[in-house]
Amino acid sequence: DTDVNPYGANVFLTQEVEDWKVEKTIRMAQEAGIGWLKQQFLWEEIEPEKGSFVVPGTGTSSWAKYDRIVDLAARHGIQIIARLDRPPAWAKPPSGTSRGPIENYSDYGDFVYTFVEHYKGRVRYIQIWNEPNLAHEWGNVEPNPINYVALLRLAYRRAHEADPNVRILSAPLAPTLEY
């Protein structure tokens, strides 16, 4: 992967409510020569109930807003790095925060598999979690590199079961001396 455009941007396009602003942002990124957008894909939104990919109360696909971003990026020649984090309530112990911890890592593995299968051929790069060296990113518990590597290993295996060509990226570490 050394022959790819080296310029990227971290975006949160799902927080924008107006479609034209999302499209304009992606078009401006293309015009600026950006080849990558790292976009957070919220597990809690995509799979609000185990095995269900429907927005509660609406009956609409929970993939829809993410599909729109992936499709727009592809139309403008921009690749997506999908950051997968933010577990749903059903995957956390009762004392968990909005960011974790995960009660059963295999649930995350199932989500990664489903995500990769859903975006096979369209999203080739997956970032597993975010800044696992920060307590608030790891459910307000002390960061644990052994647990993160176990999660990363499981996600890698499950992702490659869905698509052997997908690339798995470890989460970046936050520059900090505290957690």
C-alpha positions as a Python dict, from the first residue, in 0.01 Angstrom:
ca = {
    (1, 'D'): (0, 0, 0),
    (2, 'T'): (288, 237, -62),
    (3, 'D'): (156, 361, -396),
    (4, 'V'): (-153, 534, -256),
    (5, 'N'): (-235, 899, -205),
    (6, 'P'): (-71, 995, 127),
    (7, 'Y'): (-318, 1271, 218),
    (8, 'G'): (-614, 1210, 443),
    (9, 'A'): (-850, 1377, 685),
    (10, 'N'): (-1040, 1265, 992),
    (11, 'V'): (-1410, 1348, 951),
    (12, 'F'): (-1736, 1305, 1139),
    (13, 'L'): (-1976, 1332, 846),
    (14, 'T'): (-2254, 1139, 1021),
    (15, 'Q'): (-2297, 1433, 1258),
    (16, 'E'): (-2401, 1657, 968),
    (17, 'V'): (-2777, 1662, 920),
    (18, 'E'): (-2787, 1829, 578),
    (19, 'D'): (-2695, 1607, 282),
    (20, 'W'): (-2562, 1892, 71),
    (21, 'K'): (-2303, 1977, 339),
    (22, 'V'): (-2176, 1618, 344),
    (23, 'E'): (-2147, 1619, -33),
    (24, 'K'): (-1975, 1959, -34),
    (25, 'T'): (-1725, 1844, 230),
    (26, 'I'): (-1635, 1537, 26),
    (27, 'R'): (-1611, 1740, -295),
    (28, 'M'): (-1383, 1994, -122),
    (29, 'A'): (-1166, 1710, 9),
    (30, 'Q'): (-1132, 1576, -346),
    (31, 'E'): (-1047, 1921, -480),
    (32, 'A'): (-780, 1956, -208),
    (33, 'G'): (-616, 1633, -320),
    (34, 'I'): (-722, 1430, -17),
    (35, 'G'): (-737, 1061, -97),
    (36, 'W'): (-857, 925, 239),
    (37, 'L'): (-1129, 1004, 487),
    (38, 'K'): (-1126, 839, 827),
    (39, 'Q'): (-1488, 817, 936),
    (40, 'Q'): (-1621, 682, 1262),
    (41, 'F'): (-1885, 411, 1219),
    (42, 'L'): (-2077, 388, 1545),
    (43, 'W'): (-2147, 28, 1640),
    (44, 'E'): (-2420, 153, 1877),
    (45, 'E'): (-2607, 311, 1583),
    (46, 'I'): (-2550, 38, 1327),
    (47, 'E'): (-2646, -257, 1551),
    (48, 'P'): (-2870, -110, 1824),
    (49, 'E'): (-2990, -460, 1915),
    (50, 'K'): (-2792, -782, 1871),
    (51, 'G'): (-2832, -894, 1510),
    (52, 'S'): (-3063, -603, 1420),
    (53, 'F'): (-2955, -337, 1172),
    (54, 'V'): (-3266, -122, 1188),
    (55, 'V'): (-3311, 222, 1346),
    (56, 'P'): (-3541, 164, 1646),
    (57, 'G'): (-3894, 292, 1596),
    (58, 'T'): (-3849, 371, 1227),
    (59, 'G'): (-3799, 40, 1050),
    (60, 'T'): (-3530, 201, 833),
    (61, 'S'): (-3186, 59, 770),
    (62, 'S'): (-2925, 165, 1024),
    (63, 'W'): (-2666, 140, 746),
    (64, 'A'): (-2832, 412, 532),
    (65, 'K'): (-2643, 724, 642),
    (66, 'Y'): (-2313, 537, 638),
    (67, 'D'): (-2387, 388, 295),
    (68, 'R'): (-2447, 740, 165),
    (69, 'I'): (-2105, 855, 288),
    (70, 'V'): (-1926, 550, 146),
    (71, 'D'): (-2102, 596, -189),
    (72, 'L'): (-2025, 970, -204),
    (73, 'A'): (-1660, 912, -120),
    (74, 'A'): (-1632, 646, -392),
    (75, 'R'): (-1797, 876, -644),
    (76, 'H'): (-1527, 1135, -567),
    (77, 'G'): (-1239, 885, -574),
    (78, 'I'): (-1177, 897, -199),
    (79, 'Q'): (-1114, 587, 10),
    (80, 'I'): (-1263, 538, 354),
    (81, 'I'): (-1084, 423, 666),
    (82, 'A'): (-1367, 299, 888),
    (83, 'R'): (-1313, 350, 1260),
    (84, 'L'): (-1526, 92, 1444),
    (85, 'D'): (-1603, 169, 1807),
    (86, 'R'): (-1876, 289, 2048),
    (87, 'P'): (-2050, -33, 2156),
    (88, 'P'): (-2428, -53, 2192),
    (89, 'A'): (-2582, -80, 2538),
    (90, 'W'): (-2660, -450, 2493),
    (91, 'A'): (-2286, -526, 2448),
    (92, 'K'): (-2171, -354, 2768),
    (93, 'P'): (-2202, -445, 3133),
    (94, 'P'): (-2462, -235, 3320),
    (95, 'S'): (-2186, -9, 3456),
    (96, 'G'): (-2036, 58, 3111),
    (97, 'T'): (-1999, 401, 2955),
    (98, 'S'): (-2090, 504, 2600),
    (99, 'R'): (-1745, 390, 2487),
    (100, 'G'): (-1725, 54, 2661),
    (101, 'P'): (-1601, -173, 2797),
    (102, 'I'): (-1730, -463, 2590),
    (103, 'E'): (-1866, -750, 2793),
    (104, 'N'): (-1809, -1018, 2525),
    (105, 'Y'): (-1543, -960, 2260),
    (106, 'S'): (-1708, -1209, 2027),
    (107, 'D'): (-1999, -963, 1990),
    (108, 'Y'): (-1756, -708, 1851),
    (109, 'G'): (-1608, -978, 1627),
    (110, 'D'): (-1957, -1051, 1493),
    (111, 'F'): (-2008, -681, 1423),
    (112, 'V'): (-1673, -653, 1245),
    (113, 'Y'): (-1760, -955, 1030),
    (114, 'T'): (-2101, -808, 938),
    (115, 'F'): (-1948, -465, 870),
    (116, 'V'): (-1680, -604, 640),
    (117, 'E'): (-1931, -826, 462),
    (118, 'H'): (-2167, -529, 414),
    (119, 'Y'): (-1893, -305, 269),
    (120, 'K'): (-1692, -574, 90),
    (121, 'G'): (-1505, -416, -200),
    (122, 'R'): (-1611, -64, -95),
    (123, 'V'): (-1435, -12, 241),
    (124, 'R'): (-1098, -182, 242),
    (125, 'Y'): (-943, -32, 557),
    (126, 'I'): (-1081, -84, 908),
    (127, 'Q'): (-945, 79, 1224),
    (128, 'I'): (-1016, -125, 1535),
    (129, 'W'): (-1130, 109, 1814),
    (130, 'N'): (-973, 444, 1896),
    (131, 'E'): (-694, 550, 2133),
    (132, 'P'): (-711, 241, 2356),
    (133, 'N'): (-447, 392, 2583),
    (134, 'L'): (-701, 643, 2717),
    (135, 'A'): (-938, 535, 2992),
    (136, 'H'): (-1231, 733, 2848),
    (137, 'E'): (-1191, 555, 2511),
    (138, 'W'): (-1177, 220, 2689),
    (139, 'G'): (-1488, 254, 2905),
    (140, 'N'): (-1329, 450, 3190),
    (141, 'V'): (-1126, 152, 3298),
    (142, 'E'): (-750, 136, 3310),
    (143, 'P'): (-617, 78, 2959),
    (144, 'N'): (-498, -275, 2910),
    (145, 'P'): (-274, -349, 2609),
    (146, 'I'): (-327, -725, 2644),
    (147, 'N'): (-704, -681, 2619),
    (148, 'Y'): (-672, -444, 2324),
    (149, 'V'): (-447, -687, 2137),
    (150, 'A'): (-700, -966, 2206),
    (151, 'L'): (-973, -744, 2056),
    (152, 'L'): (-751, -653, 1760),
    (153, 'R'): (-662, -1019, 1697),
    (154, 'L'): (-1028, -1124, 1706),
    (155, 'A'): (-1132, -837, 1477),
    (156, 'Y'): (-856, -925, 1231),
    (157, 'R'): (-965, -1288, 1215),
    (158, 'R'): (-1336, -1210, 1178),
    (159, 'A'): (-1274, -938, 918),
    (160, 'H'): (-1068, -1175, 706),
    (161, 'E'): (-1338, -1441, 729),
    (162, 'A'): (-1566, -1190, 554),
    (163, 'D'): (-1306, -1054, 310),
    (164, 'P'): (-946, -1178, 291),
    (165, 'N'): (-846, -854, 114),
    (166, 'V'): (-952, -612, 388),
    (167, 'R'): (-677, -427, 574),
    (168, 'I'): (-698, -402, 952),
    (169, 'L'): (-538, -105, 1126),
    (170, 'S'): (-465, -85, 1493),
    (171, 'A'): (-602, 219, 1666),
    (172, 'P'): (-367, 514, 1705),
    (173, 'L'): (-246, 585, 2055),
    (174, 'A'): (-309, 922, 2209),
    (175, 'P'): (6, 1116, 2298),
    (176, 'T'): (-27, 1124, 2675),
    (177, 'L'): (153, 1041, 2996),
    (178, 'E'): (-172, 974, 3179),
    (179, 'Y'): (-475, 754, 3130),
}
